Structure formats: C-alpha cells, structure tokens
Coordinates of C-alpha atoms in Angstrom, one line a residue:
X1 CA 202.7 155.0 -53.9
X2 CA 203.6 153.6 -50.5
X3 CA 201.1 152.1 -48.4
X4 CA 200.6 152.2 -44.7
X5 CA 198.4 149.4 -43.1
X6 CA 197.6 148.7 -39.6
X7 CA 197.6 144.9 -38.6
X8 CA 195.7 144.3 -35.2
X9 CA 195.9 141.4 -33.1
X10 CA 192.8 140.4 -30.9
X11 CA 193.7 139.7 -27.5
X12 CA 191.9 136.6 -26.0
X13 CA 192.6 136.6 -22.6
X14 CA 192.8 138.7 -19.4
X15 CA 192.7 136.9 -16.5
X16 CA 193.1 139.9 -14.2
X17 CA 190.2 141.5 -15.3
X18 CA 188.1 138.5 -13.7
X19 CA 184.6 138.9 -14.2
X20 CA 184.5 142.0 -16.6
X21 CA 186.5 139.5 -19.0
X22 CA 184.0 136.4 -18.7
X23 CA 182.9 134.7 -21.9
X24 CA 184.2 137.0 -24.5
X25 CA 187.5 138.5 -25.5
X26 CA 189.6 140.8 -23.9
X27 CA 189.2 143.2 -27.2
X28 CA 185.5 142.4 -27.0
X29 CA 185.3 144.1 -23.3
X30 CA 183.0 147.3 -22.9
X31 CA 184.4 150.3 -22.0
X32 CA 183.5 154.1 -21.3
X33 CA 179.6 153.5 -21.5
X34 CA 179.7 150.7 -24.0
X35 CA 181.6 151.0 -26.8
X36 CA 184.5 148.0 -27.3
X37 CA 188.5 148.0 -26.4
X38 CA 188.3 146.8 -30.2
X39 CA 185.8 149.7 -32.1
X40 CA 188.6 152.3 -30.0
X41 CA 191.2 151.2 -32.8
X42 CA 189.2 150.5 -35.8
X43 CA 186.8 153.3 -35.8
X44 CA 189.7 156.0 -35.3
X45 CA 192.0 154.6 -38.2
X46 CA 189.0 154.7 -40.7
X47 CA 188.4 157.8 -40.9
X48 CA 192.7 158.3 -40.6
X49 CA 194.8 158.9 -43.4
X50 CA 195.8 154.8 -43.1
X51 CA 195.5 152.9 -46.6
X52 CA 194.3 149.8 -44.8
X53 CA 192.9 147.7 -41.8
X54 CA 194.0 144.2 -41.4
X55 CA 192.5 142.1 -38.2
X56 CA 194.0 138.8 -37.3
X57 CA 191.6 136.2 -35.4
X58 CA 191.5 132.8 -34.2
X59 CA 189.2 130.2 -36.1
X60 CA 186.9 130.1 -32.8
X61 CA 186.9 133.8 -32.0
X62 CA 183.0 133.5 -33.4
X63 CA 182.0 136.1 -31.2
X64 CA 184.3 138.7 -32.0
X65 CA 184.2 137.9 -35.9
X66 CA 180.0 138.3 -35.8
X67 CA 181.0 141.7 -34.1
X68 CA 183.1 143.0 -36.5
X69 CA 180.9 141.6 -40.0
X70 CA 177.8 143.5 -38.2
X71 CA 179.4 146.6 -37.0
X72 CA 181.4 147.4 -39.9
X73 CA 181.3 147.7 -43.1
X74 CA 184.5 148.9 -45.1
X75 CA 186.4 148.2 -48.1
X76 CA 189.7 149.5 -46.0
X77 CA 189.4 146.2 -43.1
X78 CA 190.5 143.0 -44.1
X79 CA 189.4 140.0 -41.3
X80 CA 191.9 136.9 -41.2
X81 CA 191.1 134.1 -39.6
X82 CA 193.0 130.7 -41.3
X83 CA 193.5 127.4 -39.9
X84 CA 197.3 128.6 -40.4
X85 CA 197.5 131.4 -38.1
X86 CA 201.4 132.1 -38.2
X87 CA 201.2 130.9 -41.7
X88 CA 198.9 134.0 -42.4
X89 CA 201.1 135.9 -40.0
X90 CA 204.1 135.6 -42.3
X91 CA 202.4 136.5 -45.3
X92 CA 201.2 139.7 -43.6
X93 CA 204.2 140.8 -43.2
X94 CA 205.5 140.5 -46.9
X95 CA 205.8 144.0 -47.6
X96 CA 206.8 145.7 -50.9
X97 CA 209.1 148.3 -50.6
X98 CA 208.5 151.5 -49.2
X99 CA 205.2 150.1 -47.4
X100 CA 205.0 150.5 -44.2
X101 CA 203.2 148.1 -41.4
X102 CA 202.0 149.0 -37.7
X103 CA 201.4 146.1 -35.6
X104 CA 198.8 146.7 -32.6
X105 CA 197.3 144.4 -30.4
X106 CA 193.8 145.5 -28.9
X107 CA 194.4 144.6 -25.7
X108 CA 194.1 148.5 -23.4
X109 CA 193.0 151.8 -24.8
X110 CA 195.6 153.7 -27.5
X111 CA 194.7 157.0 -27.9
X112 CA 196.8 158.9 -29.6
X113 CA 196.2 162.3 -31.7
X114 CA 194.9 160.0 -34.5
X115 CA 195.5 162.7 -37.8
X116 CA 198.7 163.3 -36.1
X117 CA 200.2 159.2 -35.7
X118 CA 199.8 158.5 -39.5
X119 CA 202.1 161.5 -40.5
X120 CA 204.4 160.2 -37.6
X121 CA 204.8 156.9 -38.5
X122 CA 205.5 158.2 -42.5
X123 CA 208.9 159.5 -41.4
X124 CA 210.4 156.3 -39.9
X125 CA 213.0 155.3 -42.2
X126 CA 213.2 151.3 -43.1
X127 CA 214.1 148.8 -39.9
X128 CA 212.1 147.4 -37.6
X129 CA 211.0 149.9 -34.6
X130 CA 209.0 149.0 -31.4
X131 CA 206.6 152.0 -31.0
X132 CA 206.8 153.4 -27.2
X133 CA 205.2 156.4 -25.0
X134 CA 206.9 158.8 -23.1
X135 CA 207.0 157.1 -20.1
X136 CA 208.2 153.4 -22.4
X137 CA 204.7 151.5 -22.4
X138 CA 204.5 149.4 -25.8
X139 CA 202.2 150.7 -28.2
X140 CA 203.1 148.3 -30.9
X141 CA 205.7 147.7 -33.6
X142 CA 206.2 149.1 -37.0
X143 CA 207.6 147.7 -39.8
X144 CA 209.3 149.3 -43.1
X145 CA 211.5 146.0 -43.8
X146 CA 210.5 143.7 -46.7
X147 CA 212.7 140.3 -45.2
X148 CA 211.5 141.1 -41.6
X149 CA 208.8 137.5 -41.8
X150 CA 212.3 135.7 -42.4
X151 CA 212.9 136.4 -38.9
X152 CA 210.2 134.7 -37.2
X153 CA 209.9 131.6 -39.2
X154 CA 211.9 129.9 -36.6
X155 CA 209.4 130.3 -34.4
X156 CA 206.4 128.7 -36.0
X157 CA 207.0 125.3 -33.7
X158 CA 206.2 126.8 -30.5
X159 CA 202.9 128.1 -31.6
X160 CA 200.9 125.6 -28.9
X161 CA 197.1 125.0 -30.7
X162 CA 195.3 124.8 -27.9
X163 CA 196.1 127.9 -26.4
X164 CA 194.6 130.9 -28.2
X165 CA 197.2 131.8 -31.3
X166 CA 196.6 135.7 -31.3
X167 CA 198.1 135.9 -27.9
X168 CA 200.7 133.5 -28.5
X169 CA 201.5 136.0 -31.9
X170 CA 202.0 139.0 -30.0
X171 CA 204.4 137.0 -27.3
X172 CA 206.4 135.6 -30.6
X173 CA 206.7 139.8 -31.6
X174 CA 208.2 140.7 -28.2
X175 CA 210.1 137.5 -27.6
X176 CA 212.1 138.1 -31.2
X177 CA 212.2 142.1 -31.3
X178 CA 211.9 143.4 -27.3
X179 CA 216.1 144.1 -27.5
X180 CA 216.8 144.1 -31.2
X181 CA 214.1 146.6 -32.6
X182 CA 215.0 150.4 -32.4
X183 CA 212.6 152.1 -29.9
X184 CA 210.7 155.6 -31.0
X185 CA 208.7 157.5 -28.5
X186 CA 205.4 158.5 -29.7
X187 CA 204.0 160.9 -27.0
X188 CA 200.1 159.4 -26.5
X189 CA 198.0 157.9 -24.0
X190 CA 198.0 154.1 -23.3
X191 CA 195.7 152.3 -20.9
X192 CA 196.4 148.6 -20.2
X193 CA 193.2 147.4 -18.3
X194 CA 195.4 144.4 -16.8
X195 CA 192.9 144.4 -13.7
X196 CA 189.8 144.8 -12.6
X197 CA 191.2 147.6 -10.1
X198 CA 192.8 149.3 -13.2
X199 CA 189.4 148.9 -15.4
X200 CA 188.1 151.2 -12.3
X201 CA 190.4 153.5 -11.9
X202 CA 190.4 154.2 -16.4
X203 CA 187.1 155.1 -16.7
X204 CA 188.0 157.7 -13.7
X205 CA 190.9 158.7 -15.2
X206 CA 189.5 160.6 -18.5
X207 CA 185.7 161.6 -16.5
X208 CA 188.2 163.9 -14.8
X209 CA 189.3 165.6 -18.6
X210 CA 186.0 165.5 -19.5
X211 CA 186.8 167.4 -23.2
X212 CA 189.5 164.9 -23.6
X213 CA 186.6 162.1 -23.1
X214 CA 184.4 163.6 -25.5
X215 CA 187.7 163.8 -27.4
X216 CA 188.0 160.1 -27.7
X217 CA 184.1 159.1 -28.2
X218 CA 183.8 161.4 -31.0
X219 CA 186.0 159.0 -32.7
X220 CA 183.4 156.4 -32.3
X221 CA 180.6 155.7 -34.5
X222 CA 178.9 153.1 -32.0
X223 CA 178.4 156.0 -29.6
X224 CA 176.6 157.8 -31.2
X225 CA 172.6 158.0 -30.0
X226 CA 169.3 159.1 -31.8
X227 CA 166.9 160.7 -29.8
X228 CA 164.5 157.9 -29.1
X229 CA 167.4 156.3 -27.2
X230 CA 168.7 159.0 -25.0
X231 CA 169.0 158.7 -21.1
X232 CA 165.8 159.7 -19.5
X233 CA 166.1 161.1 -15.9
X234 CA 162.8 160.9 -14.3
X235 CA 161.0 163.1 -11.6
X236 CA 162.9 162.1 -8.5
X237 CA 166.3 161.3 -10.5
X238 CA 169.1 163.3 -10.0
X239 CA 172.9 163.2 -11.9
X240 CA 175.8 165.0 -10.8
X241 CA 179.5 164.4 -12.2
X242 CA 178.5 161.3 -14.3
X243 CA 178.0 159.4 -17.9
X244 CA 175.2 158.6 -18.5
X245 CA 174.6 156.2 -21.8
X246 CA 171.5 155.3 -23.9
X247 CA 168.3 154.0 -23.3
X248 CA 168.8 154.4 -19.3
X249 CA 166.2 155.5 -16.8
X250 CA 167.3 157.3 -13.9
X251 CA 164.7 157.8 -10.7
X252 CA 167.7 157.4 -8.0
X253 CA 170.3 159.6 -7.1
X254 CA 174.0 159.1 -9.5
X255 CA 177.1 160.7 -8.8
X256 CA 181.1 160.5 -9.7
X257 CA 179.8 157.4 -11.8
X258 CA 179.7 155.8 -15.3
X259 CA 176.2 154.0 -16.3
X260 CA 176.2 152.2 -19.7
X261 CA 173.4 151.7 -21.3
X262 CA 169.6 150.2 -20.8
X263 CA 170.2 150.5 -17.0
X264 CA 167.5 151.5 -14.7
X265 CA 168.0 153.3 -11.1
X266 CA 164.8 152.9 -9.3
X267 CA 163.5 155.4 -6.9
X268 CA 165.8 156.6 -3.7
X269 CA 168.7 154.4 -5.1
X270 CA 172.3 155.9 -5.0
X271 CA 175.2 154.7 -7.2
X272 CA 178.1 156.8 -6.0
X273 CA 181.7 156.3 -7.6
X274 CA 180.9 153.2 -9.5
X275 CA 180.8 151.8 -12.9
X276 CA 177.3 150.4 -14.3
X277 CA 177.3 148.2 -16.8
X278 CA 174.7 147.3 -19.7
X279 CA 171.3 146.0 -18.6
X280 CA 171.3 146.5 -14.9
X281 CA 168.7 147.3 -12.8
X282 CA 168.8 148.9 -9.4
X283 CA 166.2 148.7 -7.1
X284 CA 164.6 150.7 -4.9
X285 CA 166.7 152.0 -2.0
X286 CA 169.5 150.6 -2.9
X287 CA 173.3 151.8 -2.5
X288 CA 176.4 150.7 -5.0
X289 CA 179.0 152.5 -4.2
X290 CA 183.2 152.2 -5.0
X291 CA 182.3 149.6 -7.1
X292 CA 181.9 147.7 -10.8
X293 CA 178.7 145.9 -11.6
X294 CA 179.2 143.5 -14.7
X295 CA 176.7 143.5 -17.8
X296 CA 173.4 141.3 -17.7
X297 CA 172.8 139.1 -20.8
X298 CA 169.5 139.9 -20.7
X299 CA 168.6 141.2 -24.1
X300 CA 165.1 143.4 -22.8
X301 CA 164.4 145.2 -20.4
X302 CA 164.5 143.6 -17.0
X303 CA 161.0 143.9 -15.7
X304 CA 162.5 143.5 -11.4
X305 CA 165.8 144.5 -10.4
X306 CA 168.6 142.2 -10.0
X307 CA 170.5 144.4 -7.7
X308 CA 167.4 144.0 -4.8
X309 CA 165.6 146.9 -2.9
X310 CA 167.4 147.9 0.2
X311 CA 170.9 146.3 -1.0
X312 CA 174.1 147.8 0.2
X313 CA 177.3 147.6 -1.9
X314 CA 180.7 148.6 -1.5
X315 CA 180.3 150.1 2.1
X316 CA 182.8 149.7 5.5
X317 CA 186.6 149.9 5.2
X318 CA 188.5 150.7 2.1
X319 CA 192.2 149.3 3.5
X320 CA 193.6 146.1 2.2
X321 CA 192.5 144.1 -0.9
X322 CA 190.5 141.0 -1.4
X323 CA 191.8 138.1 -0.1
X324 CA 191.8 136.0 -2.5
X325 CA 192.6 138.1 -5.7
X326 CA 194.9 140.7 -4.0
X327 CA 196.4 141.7 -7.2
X328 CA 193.3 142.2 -9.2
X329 CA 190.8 143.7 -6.4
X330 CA 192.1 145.9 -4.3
X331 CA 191.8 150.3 -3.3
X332 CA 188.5 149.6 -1.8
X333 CA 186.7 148.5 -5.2
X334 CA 184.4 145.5 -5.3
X335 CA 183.4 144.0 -8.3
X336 CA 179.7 142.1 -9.1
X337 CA 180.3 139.8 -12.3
X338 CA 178.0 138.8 -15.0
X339 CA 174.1 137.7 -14.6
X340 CA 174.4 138.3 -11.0
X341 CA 171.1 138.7 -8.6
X342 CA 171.5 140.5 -5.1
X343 CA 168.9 139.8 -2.7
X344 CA 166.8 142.6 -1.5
X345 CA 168.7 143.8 1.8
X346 CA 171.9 141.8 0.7
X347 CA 175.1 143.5 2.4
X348 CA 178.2 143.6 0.2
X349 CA 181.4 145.4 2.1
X350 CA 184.5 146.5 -0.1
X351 CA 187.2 144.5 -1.9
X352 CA 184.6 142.0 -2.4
X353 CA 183.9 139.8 -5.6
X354 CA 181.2 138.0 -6.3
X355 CA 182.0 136.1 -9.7
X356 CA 179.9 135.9 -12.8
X357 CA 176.9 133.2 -12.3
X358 CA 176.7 133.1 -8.8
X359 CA 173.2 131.7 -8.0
X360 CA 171.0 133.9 -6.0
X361 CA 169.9 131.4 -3.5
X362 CA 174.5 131.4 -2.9
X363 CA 173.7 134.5 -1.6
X364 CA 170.8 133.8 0.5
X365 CA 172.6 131.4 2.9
X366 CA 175.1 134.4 3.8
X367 CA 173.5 137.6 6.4
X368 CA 176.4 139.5 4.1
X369 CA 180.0 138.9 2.6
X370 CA 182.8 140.5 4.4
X371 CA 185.5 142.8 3.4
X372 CA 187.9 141.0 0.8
X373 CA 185.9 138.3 0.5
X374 CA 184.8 136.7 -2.1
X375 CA 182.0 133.9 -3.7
X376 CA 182.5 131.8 -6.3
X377 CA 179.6 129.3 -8.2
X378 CA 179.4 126.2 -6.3

C-alpha cells in the first residue's frame, strides 16, 4: 500500500523576530502559552492518518534534537541529522511508487483541518506540486515523483557549511521548483512569525476565535496541565479576556493578554494587551502594556521580580516604529528580550527594544528610554 510521509525542515534562523528568537531555533520558539512552532506540526500528524514523520536537522542543532528525544516518543518520527545533509536530502526523496512525500518547513504556524489534509493530499496525482492557501502563502511542497532527487543534485555545490544547511535546504526547494511545480490551493491557516510585530499581532489573532484556539491546542499533547500545575489567581488577582498557562500566580490585574507559564503578577500590577513569557515575574505596581516580555532562563521560581515595582512599560505614543528596527518593531509594541531586569520605577515608552542580556545596571544610567528606542549589551 502507498505510503504518505511528512518530511520537516527545522528552520534555524529568524532574524526579524530579534530577541524572541535568541539562542535557539526559529522552530524551537514558544508560542500561544508555551508550546513550540515545532510540537504544532508533529503533535497534529501523529495522531493523523500520515504513515510517517521524518525531521531533518543540522549536526549542531543540539538543542532542538534533546527536545524532540525527550518530548517524543514514537515509532512513526524518524530524526536525521548526517554530516551529509543534502546527501540525506536526496535519499529522502527516493520514493517508491505511488508514495507520496509532503515537504514542510517549521518555520510559522500551519493549521490546517488536520483529518481533512491527509485525504487531500491522497488525491494529487504523480508530479511535483507546491502546496498554497487561498490567498498563495507557501505551505510546502508535495511529492508523488520517484526521479524528482535527480533534479536537485546539481545543486549540492552551493550548500555553504557554515551557514545552517536546513535553511539553505528549503532555499534549494524554492530556488528549483518556485515556477516549475504545479500550484494546489489548500484552504488553511498559515502564520509566518517573520517579526517580532507579527509574533504580537498572532497570538492576538486566534485569542479573538477563542474555539478555534482551543481548536488548535487540543492538538497538543505539551499543553495539557494536571491539576497541581494549574494557574492560581490569588485574592486581589483579577483576569479578564486572557490565557493564562500553568503554574502562574496571579495577584495583579491581566487583561487582553497571553501569560505563559511559571509567571507571577504581584499585587496592583497590570499587564494589559501583552504577551508574557515563561518565568517572569512582575512586581508590585507595575504596568506592561502593548508589549512582549521574552522568557527568563531561570529554571525555579524567581524569588524577586525582574520586571521592578513601580515599572512602566509600553506607555506614551503608539505612532511610528523603533528607530532602529523599523521593520521588526513597529504598531506601538515594545519588546523586553531574554534574562532582562527592569529597575524598580524604570520607564519604558513604546516601539522600544531592550535586547536579550542587557545588564541591569545599562538601565540604571538612563531616567527612561524613549519612544523607538532601543538598548543593546555594551
């Protein structure tokens, strides 16, 4: 019988999503309370009518190879990682006839109608098709052609090793098929995250379709939560219109936001419109609003806040974008990267970044940073 397999390529880089990006790859990147841009492909074809899971890796994609050995464990997923990469690429591709191969790269959000897209792709005919929504995004491409590896063997050479070889892959795929392979529309939803300002604005989008949220977690064995883990919101907390993950505490007032987990909000603290990522803690007072604030790596509980007492985030005038990273930060958002401490009464306006690392004692030497600005480790 035929066999349909799904081969997906890790995307490395993103350098418009900044900070959120920092120090792990793209398809490694937390989204929609904590779950990764990677377990929103595997997780959905496992328990999908597709024969088999094949995951393509650099050598030195540790991080992302841990992730996967730990979270899952499947007969159906196959992880690659050879010195070889486009010699492992080829052979991939060797299909017997009949079979059929989809080729995705975990790079945004796919979410299609996941019993639906197997039955779909069963009724292509051989060729080679690039996979499209409605409105032409590239989902991927599919294969029912045995000789279709012959085709990119010319284009082994320009495979540069220093540069990370799954992204170079996925270039090779659209440089050789973008006008040659026959387009079918698939009518799902596709979500790039190409920018910090688009990272925002996703998690937005679906807390507006709350059902369709749900929809899409449900797919996700990483979300679920026992009951020793759930949110706890305290005597003086209040949550209106938000996600709130595991293991947080909540004594401050949350609206319109997303918190991921192990985050505290200490008493009279409001996070309004913003995204909250793992191990953060508010202090007292404080106000994050229109804005991202990047994961700590602290693995316990953080015992004082590293957003201070009396700190102000993402207030004053929305217009414009920040000045050095227009195209990234821009509608009024500010983003806080990675192991980042604000100082109690610290004044952050909007379309500001404050990078990943950015020693507290930076911060000290400023009364407050500006609208678009931005600080950078020394």
């Amino acid at each position: 019988m035929a066999q349909l397999t799904v081969l997906i390529l890790i995307q490395n880089k993103e350098e418009g999503l900044l900070s959120i990006a920092d120090h792990r790859e793209k398809s490694l990147v937390p989204v929609l309370g904590g779950a990764k841009v990677i377990d929103y492909y595997i997780d959905p074809v496992l328990s999908s009518p597709f024969d088999r899971i094949k995951i393509l890796i650099d050598r030195d994609m540790t991080g992302i190879k841990d992730y996967l050995i730990y979270t899952y464990n499947s007969n159906k997923i196959r992880i690659i990682s050879e010195k070889d990469i486009f010699q492992s690429f080829l052979d991939l591709l060797r299909l017997k006839k009949g079979d059929g191969m989809l080729i995705l790269r975990a790079g945004g959000l796919f979410l299609p109608d996941w019993k639906d897209f197997p039955e779909f792709l069963k009724k292509i005919p051989s060729g080679t098709y690039k996979i499209t929504t409605k409105n032409k995004h590239t989902i991927g491409y599919f294969l029912r052609e045995t000789k279709f590896a012959r085709k990119l063997k010319n284009f082994g050479p320009s495979i540069d090793s220093t540069s990370p070889k799954t992204d170079q892959l996925w270039d090779v795929l659209v440089n050789a098929f973008e006008t040659t392979a026959k387009i079918k529309e698939y009518d799902a939803k596709y979500l790039g995250l190409l920018t910090a300002f688009e990272y925002y604005t996703v998690h937005f989008s679906l807390m507006r379709n709350i059902e369709e949220f749900n929809n899409y977690r449900n797919y996700l064995s990483s979300a679920s939560v026992n009951d020793e883990n759930l949110a706890r919101i305290l005597g003086s907390g209040f949550v209106k219109n938000s996600h709130i993950s595991s293991s947080c505490s909540i004594e401050g007032y949350v609206e319109g936001s997303i918190i991921f987990s192990n985050v505290k909000v200490g008493k009279n603290a409001r996070v309004l419109n913003s995204v909250i990522m793992n191990n953060n803690y508010i202090g007292e007072r404080a106000v994050i609003q229109n804005a991202i604030v990047c994961d700590n790596s602290e693995l316990f509980s953080r015992v004082s806040p590293n957003i201070g007492e009396d700190a102000r985030i993402g207030e004053d005038d929305c217009t414009g974008a920040n000045v050095l990273y227009p195209g990234q930060i821009y509608g009024g958002v500010t983003l806080i990267g990675q192991n980042v401490e604000i100082p109690k009464g610290f004044k952050i306006s909007r379309n500001c970044y404050i990078a990943s690392g950015v020693d507290k004692s930076t911060l000290r030497f400023r009364n407050r940073v500006k609208v678009g600005d931005s600080v950078l480790p020394a």
